[in-house]
PDB file of C-alpha atoms in Angstrom:
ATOM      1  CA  UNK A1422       8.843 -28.364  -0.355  1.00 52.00           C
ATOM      2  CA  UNK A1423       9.257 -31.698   1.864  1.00 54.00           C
ATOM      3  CA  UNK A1424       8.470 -31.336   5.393  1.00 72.00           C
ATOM      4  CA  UNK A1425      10.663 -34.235   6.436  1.00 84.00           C
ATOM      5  CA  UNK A1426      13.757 -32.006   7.837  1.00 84.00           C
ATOM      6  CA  UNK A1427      16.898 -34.188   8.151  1.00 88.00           C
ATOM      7  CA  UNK A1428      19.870 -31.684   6.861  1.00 90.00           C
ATOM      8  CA  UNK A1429      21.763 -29.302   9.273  1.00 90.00           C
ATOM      9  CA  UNK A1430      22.514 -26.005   8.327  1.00 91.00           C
ATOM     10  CA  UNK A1431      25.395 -24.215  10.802  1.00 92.00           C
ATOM     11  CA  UNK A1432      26.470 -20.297   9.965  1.00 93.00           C
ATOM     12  CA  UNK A1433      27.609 -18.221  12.030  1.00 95.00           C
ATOM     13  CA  UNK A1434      26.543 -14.271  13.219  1.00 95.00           C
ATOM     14  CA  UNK A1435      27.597 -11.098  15.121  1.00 96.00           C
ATOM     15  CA  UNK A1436      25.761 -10.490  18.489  1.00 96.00           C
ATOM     16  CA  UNK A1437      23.904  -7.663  16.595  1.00 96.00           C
ATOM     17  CA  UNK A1438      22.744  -9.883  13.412  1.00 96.00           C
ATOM     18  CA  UNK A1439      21.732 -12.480  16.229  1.00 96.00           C
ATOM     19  CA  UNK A1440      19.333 -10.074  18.317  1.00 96.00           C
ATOM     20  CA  UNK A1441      18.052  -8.338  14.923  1.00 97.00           C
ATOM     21  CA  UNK A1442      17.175 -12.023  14.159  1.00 97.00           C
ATOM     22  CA  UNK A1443      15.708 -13.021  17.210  1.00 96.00           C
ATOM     23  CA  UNK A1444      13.522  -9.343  17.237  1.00 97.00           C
ATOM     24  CA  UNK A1445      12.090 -10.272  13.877  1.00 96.00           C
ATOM     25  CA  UNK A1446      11.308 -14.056  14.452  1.00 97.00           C
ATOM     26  CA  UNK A1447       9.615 -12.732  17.854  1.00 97.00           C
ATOM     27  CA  UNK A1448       7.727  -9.889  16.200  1.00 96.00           C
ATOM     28  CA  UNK A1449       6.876 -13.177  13.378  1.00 96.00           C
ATOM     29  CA  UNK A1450       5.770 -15.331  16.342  1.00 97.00           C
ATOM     30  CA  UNK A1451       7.938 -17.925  14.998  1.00 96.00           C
ATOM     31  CA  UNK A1452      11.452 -19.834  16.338  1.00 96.00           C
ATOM     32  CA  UNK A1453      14.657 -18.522  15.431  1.00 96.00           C
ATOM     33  CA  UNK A1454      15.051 -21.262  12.949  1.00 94.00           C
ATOM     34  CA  UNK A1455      11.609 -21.163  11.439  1.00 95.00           C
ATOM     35  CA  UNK A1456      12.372 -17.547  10.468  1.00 97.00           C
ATOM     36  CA  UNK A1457      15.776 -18.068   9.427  1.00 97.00           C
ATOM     37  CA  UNK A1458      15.054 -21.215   6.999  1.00 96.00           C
ATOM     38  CA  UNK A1459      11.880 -19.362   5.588  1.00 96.00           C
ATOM     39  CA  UNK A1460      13.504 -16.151   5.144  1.00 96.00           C
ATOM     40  CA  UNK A1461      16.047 -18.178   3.206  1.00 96.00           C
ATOM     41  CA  UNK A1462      13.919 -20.215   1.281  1.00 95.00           C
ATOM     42  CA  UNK A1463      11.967 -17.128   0.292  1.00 94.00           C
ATOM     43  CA  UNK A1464      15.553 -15.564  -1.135  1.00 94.00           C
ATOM     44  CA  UNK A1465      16.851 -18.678  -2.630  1.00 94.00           C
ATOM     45  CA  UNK A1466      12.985 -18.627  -4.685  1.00 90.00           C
ATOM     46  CA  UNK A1467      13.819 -15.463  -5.721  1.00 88.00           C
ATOM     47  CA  UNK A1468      17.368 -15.683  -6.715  1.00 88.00           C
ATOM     48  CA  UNK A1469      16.462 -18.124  -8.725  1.00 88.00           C
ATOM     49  CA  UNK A1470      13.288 -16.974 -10.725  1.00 82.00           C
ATOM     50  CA  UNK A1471      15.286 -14.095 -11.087  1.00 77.00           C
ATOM     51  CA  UNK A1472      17.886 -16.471 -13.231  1.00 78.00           C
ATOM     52  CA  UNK A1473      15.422 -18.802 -14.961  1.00 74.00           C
ATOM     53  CA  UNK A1474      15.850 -19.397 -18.232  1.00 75.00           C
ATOM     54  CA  UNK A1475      13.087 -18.721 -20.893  1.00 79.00           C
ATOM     55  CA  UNK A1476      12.569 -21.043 -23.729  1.00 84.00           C
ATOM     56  CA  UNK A1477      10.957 -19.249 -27.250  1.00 90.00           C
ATOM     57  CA  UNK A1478       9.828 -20.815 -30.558  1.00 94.00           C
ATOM     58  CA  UNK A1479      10.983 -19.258 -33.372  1.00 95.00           C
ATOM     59  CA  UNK A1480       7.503 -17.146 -33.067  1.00 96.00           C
ATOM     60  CA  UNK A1481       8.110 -16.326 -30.397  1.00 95.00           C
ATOM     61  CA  UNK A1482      12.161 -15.285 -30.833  1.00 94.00           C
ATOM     62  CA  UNK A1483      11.265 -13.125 -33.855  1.00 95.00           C
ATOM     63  CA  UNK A1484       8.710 -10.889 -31.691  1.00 95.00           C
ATOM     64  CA  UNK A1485      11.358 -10.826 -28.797  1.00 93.00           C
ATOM     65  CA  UNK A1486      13.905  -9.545 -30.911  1.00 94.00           C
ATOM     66  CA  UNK A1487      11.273  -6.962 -33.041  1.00 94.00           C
ATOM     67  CA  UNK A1488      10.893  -5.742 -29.536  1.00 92.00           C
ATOM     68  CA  UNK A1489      14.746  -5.472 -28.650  1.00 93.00           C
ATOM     69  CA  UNK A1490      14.772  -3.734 -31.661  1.00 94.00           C
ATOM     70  CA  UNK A1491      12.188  -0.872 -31.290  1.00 93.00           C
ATOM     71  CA  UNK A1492      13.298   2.670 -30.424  1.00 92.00           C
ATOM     72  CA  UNK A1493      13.200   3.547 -27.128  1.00 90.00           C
ATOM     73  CA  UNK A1494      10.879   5.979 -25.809  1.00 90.00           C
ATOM     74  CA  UNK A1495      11.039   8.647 -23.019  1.00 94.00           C
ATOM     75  CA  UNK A1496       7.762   7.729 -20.005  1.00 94.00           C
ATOM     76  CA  UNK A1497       7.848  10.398 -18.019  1.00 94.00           C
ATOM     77  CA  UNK A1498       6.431   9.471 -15.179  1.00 95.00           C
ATOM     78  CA  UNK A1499       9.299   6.714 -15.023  1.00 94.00           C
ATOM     79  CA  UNK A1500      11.230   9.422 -15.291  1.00 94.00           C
ATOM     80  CA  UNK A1501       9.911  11.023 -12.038  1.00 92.00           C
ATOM     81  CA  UNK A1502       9.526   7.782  -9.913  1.00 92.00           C
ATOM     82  CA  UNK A1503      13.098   6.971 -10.346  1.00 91.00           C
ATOM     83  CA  UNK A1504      14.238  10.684  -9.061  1.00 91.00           C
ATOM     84  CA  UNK A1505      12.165   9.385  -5.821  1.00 89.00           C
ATOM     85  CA  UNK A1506      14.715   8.489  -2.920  1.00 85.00           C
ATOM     86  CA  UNK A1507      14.008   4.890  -2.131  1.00 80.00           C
ATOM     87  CA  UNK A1508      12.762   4.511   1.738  1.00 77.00           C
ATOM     88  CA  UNK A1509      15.059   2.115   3.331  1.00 71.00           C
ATOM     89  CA  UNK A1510      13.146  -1.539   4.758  1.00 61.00           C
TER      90      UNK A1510
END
């Protein structure tokens, strides 16, 4: 990513989204804008991979579709992580 910053990014937050900001970027030793723009950056990255698109040849296609079309099959210990409660962040 350039380093050359010359774009200005305005938003707006409640006085509690502001101090929970400000906590974090303290506890990150960094400035409130450092930690907003790389918090950002690092959710815009992942947005997007998230989205890419994948490109198959025809090799490719035929074993991503023999793959779509295999039965599914019970793993249970899937089966017991996803009864786990999630801890929240």
């Amino acid at each position: 990513m350039a380093s050359t910053k010359n774009r200005r990014i305005n938003l707006r937050a409640s006085t509690a989204q502001a101090i929970l900001i400000r906590r974090a970027a303290d506890a990150r030793r960094k400035s409130i804008s450092e930690f907003i723009l790389e918090s950002a950056c690092q959710s815009a990255e992942s947005t997007l991979y998230d989205v890419r698109t994948v490109l198959l040849d025809p090799k490719g296609w035929k074993q991503f579709e023999s793959g779509l079309a295999r039965k599914a099959h019970i793993v249970p210990e899937l089966v017991e992580l996803f009864k786990e409660k999630v801890p929240l962040r």
